[in-house]
Short mmCIF file of C-alpha atoms and ligand atoms in Angstrom, two decimals:
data_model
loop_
_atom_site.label_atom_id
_atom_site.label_comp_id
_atom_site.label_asym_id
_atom_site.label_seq_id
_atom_site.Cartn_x
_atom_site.Cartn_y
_atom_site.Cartn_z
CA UNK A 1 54.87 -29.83 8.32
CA UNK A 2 55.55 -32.52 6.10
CA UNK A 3 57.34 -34.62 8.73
CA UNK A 4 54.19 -34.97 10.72
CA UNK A 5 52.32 -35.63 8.56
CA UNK A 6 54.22 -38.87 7.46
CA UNK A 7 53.53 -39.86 11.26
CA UNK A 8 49.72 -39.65 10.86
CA UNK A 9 48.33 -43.33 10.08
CA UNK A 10 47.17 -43.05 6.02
CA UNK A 11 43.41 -43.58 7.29
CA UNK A 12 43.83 -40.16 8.99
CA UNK A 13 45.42 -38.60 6.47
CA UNK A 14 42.76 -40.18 4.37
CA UNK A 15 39.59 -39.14 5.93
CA UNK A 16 41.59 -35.12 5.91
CA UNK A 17 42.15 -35.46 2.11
CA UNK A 18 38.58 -36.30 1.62
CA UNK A 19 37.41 -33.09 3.21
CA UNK A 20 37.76 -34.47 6.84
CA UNK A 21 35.53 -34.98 9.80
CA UNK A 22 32.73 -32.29 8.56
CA UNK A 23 32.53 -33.35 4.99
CA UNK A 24 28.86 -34.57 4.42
CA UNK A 25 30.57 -37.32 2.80
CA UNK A 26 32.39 -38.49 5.29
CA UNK A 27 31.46 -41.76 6.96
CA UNK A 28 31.88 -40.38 10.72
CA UNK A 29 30.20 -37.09 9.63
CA UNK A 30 26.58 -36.90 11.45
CA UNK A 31 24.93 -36.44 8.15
CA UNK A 32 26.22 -39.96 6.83
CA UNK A 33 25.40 -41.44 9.64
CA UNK A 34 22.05 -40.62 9.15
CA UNK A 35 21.59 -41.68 5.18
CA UNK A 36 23.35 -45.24 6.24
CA UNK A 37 21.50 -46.13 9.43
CA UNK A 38 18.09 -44.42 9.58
CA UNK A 39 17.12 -43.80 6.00
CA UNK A 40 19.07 -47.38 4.60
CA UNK A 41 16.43 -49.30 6.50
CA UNK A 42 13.35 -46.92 6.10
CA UNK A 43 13.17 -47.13 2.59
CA UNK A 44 13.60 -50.77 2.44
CA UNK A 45 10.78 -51.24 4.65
CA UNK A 46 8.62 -48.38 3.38
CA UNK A 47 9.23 -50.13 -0.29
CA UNK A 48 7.98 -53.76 1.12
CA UNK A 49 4.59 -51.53 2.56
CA UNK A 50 4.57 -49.84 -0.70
CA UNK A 51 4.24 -53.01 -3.06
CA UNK A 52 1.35 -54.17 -0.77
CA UNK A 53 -0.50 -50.30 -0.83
CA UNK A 54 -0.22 -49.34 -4.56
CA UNK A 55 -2.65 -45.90 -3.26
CA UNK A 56 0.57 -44.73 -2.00
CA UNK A 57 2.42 -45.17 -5.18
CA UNK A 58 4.06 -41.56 -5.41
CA UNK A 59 5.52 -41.47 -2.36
CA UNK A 60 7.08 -44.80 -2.61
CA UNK A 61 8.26 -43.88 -6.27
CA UNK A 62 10.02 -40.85 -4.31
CA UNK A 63 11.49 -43.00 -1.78
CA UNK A 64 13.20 -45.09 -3.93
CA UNK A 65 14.78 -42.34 -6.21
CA UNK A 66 16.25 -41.23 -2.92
CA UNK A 67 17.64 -44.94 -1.70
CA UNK A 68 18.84 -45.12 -5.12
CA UNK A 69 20.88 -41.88 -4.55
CA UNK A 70 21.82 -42.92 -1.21
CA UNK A 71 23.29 -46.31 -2.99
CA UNK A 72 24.75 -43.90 -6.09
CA UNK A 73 26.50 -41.34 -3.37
CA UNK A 74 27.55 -44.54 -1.17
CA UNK A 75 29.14 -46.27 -4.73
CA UNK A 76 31.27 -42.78 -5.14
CA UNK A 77 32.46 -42.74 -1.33
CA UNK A 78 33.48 -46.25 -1.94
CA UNK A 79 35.24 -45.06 -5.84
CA UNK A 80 37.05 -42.35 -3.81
CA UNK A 81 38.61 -44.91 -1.41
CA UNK A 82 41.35 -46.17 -3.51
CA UNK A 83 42.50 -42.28 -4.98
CA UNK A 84 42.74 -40.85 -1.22
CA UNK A 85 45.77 -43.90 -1.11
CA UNK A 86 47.24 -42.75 -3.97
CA UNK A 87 47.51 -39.24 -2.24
CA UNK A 88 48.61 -40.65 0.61
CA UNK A 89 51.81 -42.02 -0.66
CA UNK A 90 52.32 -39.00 -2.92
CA UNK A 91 52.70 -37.22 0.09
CA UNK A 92 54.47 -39.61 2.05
CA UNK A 93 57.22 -39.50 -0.70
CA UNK A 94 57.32 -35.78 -0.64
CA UNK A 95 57.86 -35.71 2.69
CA UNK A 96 61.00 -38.12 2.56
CA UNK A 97 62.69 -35.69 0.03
CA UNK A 98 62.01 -33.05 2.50
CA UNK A 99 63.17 -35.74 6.06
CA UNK A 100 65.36 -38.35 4.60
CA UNK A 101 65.43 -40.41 7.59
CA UNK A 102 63.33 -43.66 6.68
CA UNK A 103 60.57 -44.94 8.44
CA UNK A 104 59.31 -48.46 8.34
CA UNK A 105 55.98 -47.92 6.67
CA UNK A 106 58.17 -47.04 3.04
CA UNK A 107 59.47 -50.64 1.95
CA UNK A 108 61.72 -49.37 -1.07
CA UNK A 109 63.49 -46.57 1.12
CA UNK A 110 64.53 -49.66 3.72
CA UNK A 111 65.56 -51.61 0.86
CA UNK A 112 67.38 -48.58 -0.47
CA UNK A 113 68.77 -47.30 2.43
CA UNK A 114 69.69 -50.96 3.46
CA UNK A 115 72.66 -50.83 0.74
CA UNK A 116 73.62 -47.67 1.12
CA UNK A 117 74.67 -48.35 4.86
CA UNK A 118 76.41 -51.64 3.73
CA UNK A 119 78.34 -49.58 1.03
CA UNK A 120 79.17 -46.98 4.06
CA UNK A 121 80.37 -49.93 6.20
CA UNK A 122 82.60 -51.60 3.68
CA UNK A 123 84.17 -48.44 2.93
CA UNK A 124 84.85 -47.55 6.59
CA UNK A 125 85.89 -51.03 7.30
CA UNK A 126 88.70 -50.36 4.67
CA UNK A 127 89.64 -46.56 5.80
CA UNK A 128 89.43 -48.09 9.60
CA UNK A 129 92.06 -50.96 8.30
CA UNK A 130 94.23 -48.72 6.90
CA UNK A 131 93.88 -45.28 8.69
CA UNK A 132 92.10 -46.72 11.89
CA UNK A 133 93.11 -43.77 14.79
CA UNK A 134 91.68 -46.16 17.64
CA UNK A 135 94.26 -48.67 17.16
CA UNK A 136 97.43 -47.32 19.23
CA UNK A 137 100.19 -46.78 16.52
CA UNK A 138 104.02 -46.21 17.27
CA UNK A 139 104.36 -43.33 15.50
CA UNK A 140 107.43 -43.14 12.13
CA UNK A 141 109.90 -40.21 12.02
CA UNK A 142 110.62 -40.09 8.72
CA UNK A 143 114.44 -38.00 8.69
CA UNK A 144 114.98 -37.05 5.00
CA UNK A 145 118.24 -34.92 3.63
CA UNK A 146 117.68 -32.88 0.29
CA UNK A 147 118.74 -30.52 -1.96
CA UNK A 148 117.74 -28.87 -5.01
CA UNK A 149 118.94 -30.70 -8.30
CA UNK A 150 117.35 -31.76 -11.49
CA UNK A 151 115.79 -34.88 -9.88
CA UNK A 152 114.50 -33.69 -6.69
CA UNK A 153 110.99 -33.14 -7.39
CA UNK A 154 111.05 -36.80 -8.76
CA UNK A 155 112.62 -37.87 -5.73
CA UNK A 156 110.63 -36.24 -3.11
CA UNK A 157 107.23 -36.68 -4.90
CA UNK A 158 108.38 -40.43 -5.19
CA UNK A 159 109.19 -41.08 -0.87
CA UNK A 160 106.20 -38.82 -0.18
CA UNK A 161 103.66 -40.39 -2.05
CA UNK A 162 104.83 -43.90 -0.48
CA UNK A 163 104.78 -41.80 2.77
CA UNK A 164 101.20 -41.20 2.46
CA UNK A 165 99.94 -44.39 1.89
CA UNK A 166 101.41 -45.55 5.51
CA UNK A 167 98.82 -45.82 8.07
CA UNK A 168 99.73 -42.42 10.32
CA UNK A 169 101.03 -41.71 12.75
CA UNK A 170 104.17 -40.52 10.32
CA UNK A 171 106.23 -37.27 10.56
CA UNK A 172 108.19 -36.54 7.80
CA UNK A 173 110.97 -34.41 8.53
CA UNK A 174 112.95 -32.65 5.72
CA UNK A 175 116.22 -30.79 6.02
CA UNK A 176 117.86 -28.68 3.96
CA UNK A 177 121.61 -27.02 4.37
CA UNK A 178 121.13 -22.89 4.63
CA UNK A 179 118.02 -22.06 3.58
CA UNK A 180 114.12 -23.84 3.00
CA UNK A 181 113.93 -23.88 -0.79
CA UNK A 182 110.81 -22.86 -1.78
CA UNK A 183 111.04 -25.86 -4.46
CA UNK A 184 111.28 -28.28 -1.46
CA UNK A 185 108.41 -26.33 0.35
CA UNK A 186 106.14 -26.40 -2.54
CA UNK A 187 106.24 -30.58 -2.57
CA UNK A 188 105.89 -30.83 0.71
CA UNK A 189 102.65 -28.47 1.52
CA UNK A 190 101.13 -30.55 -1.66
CA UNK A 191 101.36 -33.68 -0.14
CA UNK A 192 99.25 -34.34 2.28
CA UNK A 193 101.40 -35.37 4.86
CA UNK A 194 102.43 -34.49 8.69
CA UNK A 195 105.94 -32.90 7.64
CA UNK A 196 108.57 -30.21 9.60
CA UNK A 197 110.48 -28.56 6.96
CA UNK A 198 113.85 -27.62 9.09
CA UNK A 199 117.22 -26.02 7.48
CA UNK A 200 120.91 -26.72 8.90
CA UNK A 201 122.59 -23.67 8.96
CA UNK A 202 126.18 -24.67 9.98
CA UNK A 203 128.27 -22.23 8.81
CA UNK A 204 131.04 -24.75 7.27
CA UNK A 205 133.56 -24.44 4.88
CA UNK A 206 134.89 -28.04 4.27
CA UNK A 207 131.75 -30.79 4.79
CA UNK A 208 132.87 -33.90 3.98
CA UNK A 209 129.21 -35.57 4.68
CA UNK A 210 126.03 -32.80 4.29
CA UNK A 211 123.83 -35.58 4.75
CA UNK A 212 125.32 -35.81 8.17
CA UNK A 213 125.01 -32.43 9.61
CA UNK A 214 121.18 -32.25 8.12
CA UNK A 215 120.40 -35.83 9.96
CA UNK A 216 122.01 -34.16 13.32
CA UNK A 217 119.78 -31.28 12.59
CA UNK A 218 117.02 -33.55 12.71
CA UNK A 219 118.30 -35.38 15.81
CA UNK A 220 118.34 -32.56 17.90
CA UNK A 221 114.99 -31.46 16.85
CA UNK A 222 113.67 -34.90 18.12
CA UNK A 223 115.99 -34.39 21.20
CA UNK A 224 114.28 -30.72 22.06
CA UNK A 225 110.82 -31.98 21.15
CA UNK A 226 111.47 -35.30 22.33
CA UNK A 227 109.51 -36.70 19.74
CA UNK A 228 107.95 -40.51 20.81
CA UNK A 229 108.76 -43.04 17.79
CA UNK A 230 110.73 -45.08 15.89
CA UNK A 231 113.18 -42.75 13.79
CA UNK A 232 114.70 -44.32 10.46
CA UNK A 233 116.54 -42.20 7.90
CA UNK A 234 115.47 -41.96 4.52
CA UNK A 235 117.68 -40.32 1.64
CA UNK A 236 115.15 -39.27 -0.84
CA UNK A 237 116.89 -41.21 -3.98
CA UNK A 238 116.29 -44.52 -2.40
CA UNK A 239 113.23 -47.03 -3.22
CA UNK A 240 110.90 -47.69 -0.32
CA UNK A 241 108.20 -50.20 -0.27
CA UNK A 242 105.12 -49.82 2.19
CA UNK A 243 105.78 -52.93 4.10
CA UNK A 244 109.01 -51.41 5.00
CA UNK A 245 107.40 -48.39 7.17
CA UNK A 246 104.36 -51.23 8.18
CA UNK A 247 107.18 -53.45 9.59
CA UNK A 248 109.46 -50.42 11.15
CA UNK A 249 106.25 -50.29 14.21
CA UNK A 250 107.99 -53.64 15.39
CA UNK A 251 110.57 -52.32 16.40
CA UNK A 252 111.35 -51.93 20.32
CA UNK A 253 115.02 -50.72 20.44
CA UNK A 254 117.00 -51.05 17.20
CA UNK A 255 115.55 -53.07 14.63
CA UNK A 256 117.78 -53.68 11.15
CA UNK A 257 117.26 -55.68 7.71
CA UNK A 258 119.52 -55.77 4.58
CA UNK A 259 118.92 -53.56 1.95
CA UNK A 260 119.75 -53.96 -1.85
CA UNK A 261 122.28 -51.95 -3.06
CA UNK A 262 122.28 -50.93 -6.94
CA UNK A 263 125.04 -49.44 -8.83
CA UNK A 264 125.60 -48.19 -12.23
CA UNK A 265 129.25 -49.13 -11.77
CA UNK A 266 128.84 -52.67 -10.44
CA UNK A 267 126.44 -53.43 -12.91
CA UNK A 268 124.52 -55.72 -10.51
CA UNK A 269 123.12 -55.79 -7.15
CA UNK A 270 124.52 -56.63 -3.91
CA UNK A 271 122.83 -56.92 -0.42
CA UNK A 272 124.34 -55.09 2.47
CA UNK A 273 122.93 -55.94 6.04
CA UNK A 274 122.27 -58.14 8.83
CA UNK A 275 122.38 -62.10 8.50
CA UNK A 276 119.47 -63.50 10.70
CA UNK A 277 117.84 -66.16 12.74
CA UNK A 278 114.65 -66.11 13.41
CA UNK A 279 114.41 -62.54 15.82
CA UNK A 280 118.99 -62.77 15.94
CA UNK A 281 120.88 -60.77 14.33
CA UNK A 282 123.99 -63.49 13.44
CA UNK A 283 125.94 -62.27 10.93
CA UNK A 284 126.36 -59.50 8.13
CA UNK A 285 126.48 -59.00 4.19
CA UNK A 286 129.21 -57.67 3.12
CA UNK A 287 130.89 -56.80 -0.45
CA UNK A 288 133.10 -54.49 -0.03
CA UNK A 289 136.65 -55.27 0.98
CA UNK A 290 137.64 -52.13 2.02
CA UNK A 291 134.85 -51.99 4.75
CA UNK A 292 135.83 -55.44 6.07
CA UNK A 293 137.14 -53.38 9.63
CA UNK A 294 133.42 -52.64 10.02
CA UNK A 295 131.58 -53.86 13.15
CA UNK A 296 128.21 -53.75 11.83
CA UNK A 297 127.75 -53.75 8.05
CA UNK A 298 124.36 -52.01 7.58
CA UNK A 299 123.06 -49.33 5.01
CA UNK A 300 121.87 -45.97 6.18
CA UNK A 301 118.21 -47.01 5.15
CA UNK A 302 118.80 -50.27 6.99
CA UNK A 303 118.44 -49.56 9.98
CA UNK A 304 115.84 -47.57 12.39
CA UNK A 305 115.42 -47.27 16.38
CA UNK A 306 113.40 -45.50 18.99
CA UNK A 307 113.52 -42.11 19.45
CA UNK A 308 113.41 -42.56 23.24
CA UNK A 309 116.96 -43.51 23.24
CA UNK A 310 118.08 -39.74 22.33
CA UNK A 311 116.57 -37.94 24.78
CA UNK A 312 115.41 -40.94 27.96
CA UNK A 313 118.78 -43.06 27.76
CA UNK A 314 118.53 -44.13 31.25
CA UNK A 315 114.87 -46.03 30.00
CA UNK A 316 117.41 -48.33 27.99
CA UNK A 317 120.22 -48.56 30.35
CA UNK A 318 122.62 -47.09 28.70
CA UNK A 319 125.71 -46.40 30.26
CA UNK A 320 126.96 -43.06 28.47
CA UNK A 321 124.65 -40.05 28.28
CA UNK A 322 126.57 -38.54 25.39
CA UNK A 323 124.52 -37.39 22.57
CA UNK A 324 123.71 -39.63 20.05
CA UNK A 325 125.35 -38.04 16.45
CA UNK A 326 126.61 -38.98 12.94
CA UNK A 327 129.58 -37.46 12.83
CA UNK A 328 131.57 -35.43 9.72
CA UNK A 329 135.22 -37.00 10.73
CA UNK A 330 134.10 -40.59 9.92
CA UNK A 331 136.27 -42.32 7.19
CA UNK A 332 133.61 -43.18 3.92
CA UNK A 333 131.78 -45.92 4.57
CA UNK A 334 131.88 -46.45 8.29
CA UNK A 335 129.06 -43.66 8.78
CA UNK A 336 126.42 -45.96 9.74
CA UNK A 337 128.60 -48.36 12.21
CA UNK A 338 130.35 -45.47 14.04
CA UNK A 339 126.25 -44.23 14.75
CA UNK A 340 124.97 -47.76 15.43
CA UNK A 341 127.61 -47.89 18.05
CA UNK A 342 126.30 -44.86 20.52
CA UNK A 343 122.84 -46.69 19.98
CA UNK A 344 123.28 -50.42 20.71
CA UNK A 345 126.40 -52.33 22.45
CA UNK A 346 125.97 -55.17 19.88
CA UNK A 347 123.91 -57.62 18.46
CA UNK A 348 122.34 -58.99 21.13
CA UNK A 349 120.72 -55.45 21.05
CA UNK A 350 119.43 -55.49 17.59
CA UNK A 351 116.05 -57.01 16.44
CA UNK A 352 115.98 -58.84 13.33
CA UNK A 353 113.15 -56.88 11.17
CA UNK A 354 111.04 -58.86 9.58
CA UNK A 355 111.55 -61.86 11.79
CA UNK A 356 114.21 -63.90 9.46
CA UNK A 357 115.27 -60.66 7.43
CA UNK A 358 113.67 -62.65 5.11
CA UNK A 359 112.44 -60.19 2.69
CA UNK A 360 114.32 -57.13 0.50
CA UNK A 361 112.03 -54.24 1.73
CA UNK A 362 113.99 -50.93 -0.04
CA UNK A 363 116.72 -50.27 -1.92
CA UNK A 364 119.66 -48.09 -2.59
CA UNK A 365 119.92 -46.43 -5.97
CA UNK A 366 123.21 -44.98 -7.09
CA UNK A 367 122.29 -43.29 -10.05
CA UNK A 368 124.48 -40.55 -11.54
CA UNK A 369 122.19 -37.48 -13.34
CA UNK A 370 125.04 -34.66 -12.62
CA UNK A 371 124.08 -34.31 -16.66
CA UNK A 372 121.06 -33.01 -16.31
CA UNK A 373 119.45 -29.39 -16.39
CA UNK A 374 118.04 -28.21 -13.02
CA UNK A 375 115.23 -25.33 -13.46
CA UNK A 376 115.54 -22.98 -10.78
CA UNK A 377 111.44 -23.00 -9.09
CA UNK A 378 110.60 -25.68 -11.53
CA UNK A 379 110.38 -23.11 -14.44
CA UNK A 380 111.30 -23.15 -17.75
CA UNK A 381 112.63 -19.68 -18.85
CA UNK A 382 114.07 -20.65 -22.57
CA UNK A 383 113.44 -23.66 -25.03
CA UNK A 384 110.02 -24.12 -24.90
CA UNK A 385 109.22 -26.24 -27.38
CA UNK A 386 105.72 -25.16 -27.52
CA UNK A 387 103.84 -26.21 -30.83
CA UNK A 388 100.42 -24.50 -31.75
CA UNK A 389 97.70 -26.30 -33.01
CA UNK A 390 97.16 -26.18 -36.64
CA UNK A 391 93.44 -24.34 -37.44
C1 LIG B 1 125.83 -42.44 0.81
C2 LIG B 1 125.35 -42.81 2.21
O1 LIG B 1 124.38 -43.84 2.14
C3 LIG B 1 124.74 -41.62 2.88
O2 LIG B 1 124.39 -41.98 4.19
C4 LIG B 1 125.70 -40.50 2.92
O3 LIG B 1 125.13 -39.36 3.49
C5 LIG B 1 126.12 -40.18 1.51
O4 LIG B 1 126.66 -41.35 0.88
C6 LIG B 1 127.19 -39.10 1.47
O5 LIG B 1 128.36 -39.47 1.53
O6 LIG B 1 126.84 -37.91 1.41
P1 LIG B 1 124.73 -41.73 -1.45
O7 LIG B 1 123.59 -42.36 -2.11
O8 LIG B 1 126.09 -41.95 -2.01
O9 LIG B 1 124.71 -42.15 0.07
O10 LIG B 1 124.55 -40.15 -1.27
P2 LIG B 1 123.45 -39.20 -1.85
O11 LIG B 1 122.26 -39.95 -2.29
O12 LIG B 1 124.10 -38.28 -2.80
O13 LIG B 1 123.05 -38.35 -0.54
C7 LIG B 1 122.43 -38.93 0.58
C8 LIG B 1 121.33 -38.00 1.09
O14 LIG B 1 121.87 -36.75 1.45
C9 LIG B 1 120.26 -37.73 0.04
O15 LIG B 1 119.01 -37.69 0.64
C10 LIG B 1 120.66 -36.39 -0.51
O16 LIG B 1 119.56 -35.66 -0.98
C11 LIG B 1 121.29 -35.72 0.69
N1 LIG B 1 122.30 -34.73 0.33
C12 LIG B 1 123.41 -35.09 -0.37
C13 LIG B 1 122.11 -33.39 0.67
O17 LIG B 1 121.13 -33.06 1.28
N2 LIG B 1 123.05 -32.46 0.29
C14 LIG B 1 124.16 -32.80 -0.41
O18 LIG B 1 124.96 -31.91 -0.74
C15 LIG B 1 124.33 -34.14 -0.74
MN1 LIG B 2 121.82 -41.89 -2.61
#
């Protein structure tokens, strides 16, 4: 086997390639040993009485055709030395291709496999950083409302892409109102994320606030599972930046941060959200004079809390057991306080996230496209403008 033979010192392998221990021209053989020792110091001798007895002139003649042979066969061992080392690291080579592990008698394969390893370790280094499993992550429950319209697949591709660059643990859940759309479906099995595709299927004639009855869906579902992390609610026509999700794992209880608001309509943007100091919430943005009566002026996306409080309210002291729900009755614009509320008492409650609210981490698009065609699947029946190429 080629393996063992790379484990045989060279001069082994050597003294094999040259026809081994039997070979009369090996240098153990018992033949050799005879033409170097005996006959090597006959001749010599014999020569010396030769010169001084010319009557025994043939003989001597003879002898010394046979010590030159000796000499010529003893040059030729000596040739063959340097060829046997040649073989030797032909087959050593082989013998890697066939057992890649390295052994230290191959200086290039240490060398080689020396950067190879450090190009392995850098790279794990950064997947560890990034995706390390060891380290003990809270886990993100990600609760998304959707529905099929022309940007959708824009929207969705957009939050789950951003989704999957966060360091997991991260559940995605998606809801949908009556039925999963295989359009929704589709995006989600594509993007290699952990995701629950759930539907809503309250039979309701006059909703005021689907996004609302799809969050509760979602609720409950963390309720029955009781899900362990820190649940934030993501409309999937906002803009989320991955230091929003990397900062969401500080949160203990109920951590908030302002978010930018943009509107067509306003022409400009405006921050809505907590005013902070330090870890404190102290204050609030606020724009809108009509939501003045607000307690807490926060987004929907500003906002996210543990998911222990829904289903182990007693491990928060909580006074009221009631389930925690957005609720469809709610006035427009008070959604967000009226839920706060069941979650926290007030700001003493709330963490300030990042410490300061220092930094604009997503923000909230409201961009009218009711213009716009919506394909049914994502496929284009009529009006394709297909052009052939000219031959
Ligand atoms: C505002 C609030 O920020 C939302 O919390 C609230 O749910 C929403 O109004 C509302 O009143 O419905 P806004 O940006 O105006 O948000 O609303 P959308 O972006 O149209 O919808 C919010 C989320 O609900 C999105 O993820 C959207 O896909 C979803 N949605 C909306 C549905 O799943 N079905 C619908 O029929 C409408
Ligand atoms: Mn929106």
């Amino acid at each position: 086997m080629a393996s063992i033979r790379r484990t045989l010192s060279p001069y082994n392998d050597r003294s094999h390639q040259n026809g081994g221990n039997t070979s009369p021209f090996s240098l153990n053989s018992p033949s050799h040993k005879h033409n170097t020792t005996t006959r090597f110091a006959s001749p010599l001798s014999t020569f010396s009485v030769g010169h001084l007895a010319p009557r025994k002139g043939h003989r001597t003649w003879r002898r010394l055709v046979y010590v030159c042979m000796l000499f010529f066969l003893l040059g030729f061992l000596l040739g063959l030395a340097p060829f046997g080392e040649v073989e030797d690291v032909r087959s050593r080579d082989f013998s890697f291709e066939v057992n890649r592990p390295p052994t230290l008698d191959v200086k290039e394969d240490i060398v080689v496999d020396k950067v190879e390893l450090a190009a392995v370790e850098e790279r794990e280094v950064v997947v560890k950083e990034r995706f390390d499993y060891d380290v003990a992550r809270k886990q993100l429950i990600v609760v998304t409302p959707t529905y099929n319209r022309a940007l959708q697949a824009f929207y969705l591709n957009r939050l789950g892409q951003v989704l999957r660059l966060v360091p997991p643990p991260v559940l995605w859940i998606v809801v949908e109102m009556n039925e999963a759309s295989t359009e929704t479906a589709d995006i989600l099995r594509g993007m290699g994320i952990m995701y629950r595709h759930l539907v809503c299927t309250k039979n309701l004639t006059d909703i005021k606030d689907r996004g609302v009855h799809q969050r509760n869906r979602a609720l409950e579902h963390i309720e029955y599972h009781k899900l362990d992390g820190i649940v934030y609610f993501a409309d999937d026509d906002n803009v989320y930046s991955l230091e929003l999700f990397e900062t969401m794992r500080e949160i203990s209880r109920f951590g908030t941060w302002p978010v930018a608001m943009l509107a067509q309509s306003k022409n400009k943007a405006t921050l809505e959200g907590p005013v902070c100091n330090g870890s404190q919430v102290i204050g609030w943005h606020t724009n809108e004079k009509s939501k003045r009566l607000r307690r807490f002026h926060v987004d929907m996306s500003g906002f996210a809390f543990n998911s222990t409080i829904l289903w182990d309210p007693k491990r928060w002291n909580k006074r009221s057991s009631a389930l925690i729900r957005q609720l469809d009755t709610i006035k427009e614009g008070f959604q967000e306080t009226t839920f706060i509320e069941q979650v926290v008492e007030d700001e003493s409650q709330m963490e300030a996230t990042p410490f300061g609210c220092s930094k604009i981490m997503n923000w909230h698009l409201h961009l009218e496209a009711r213009e716009l065609g919506y394909p049914k699947g994502w496929l284009l029946q009529t009006n394709l403008d297909a052009v052939l190429p000219i031959e």
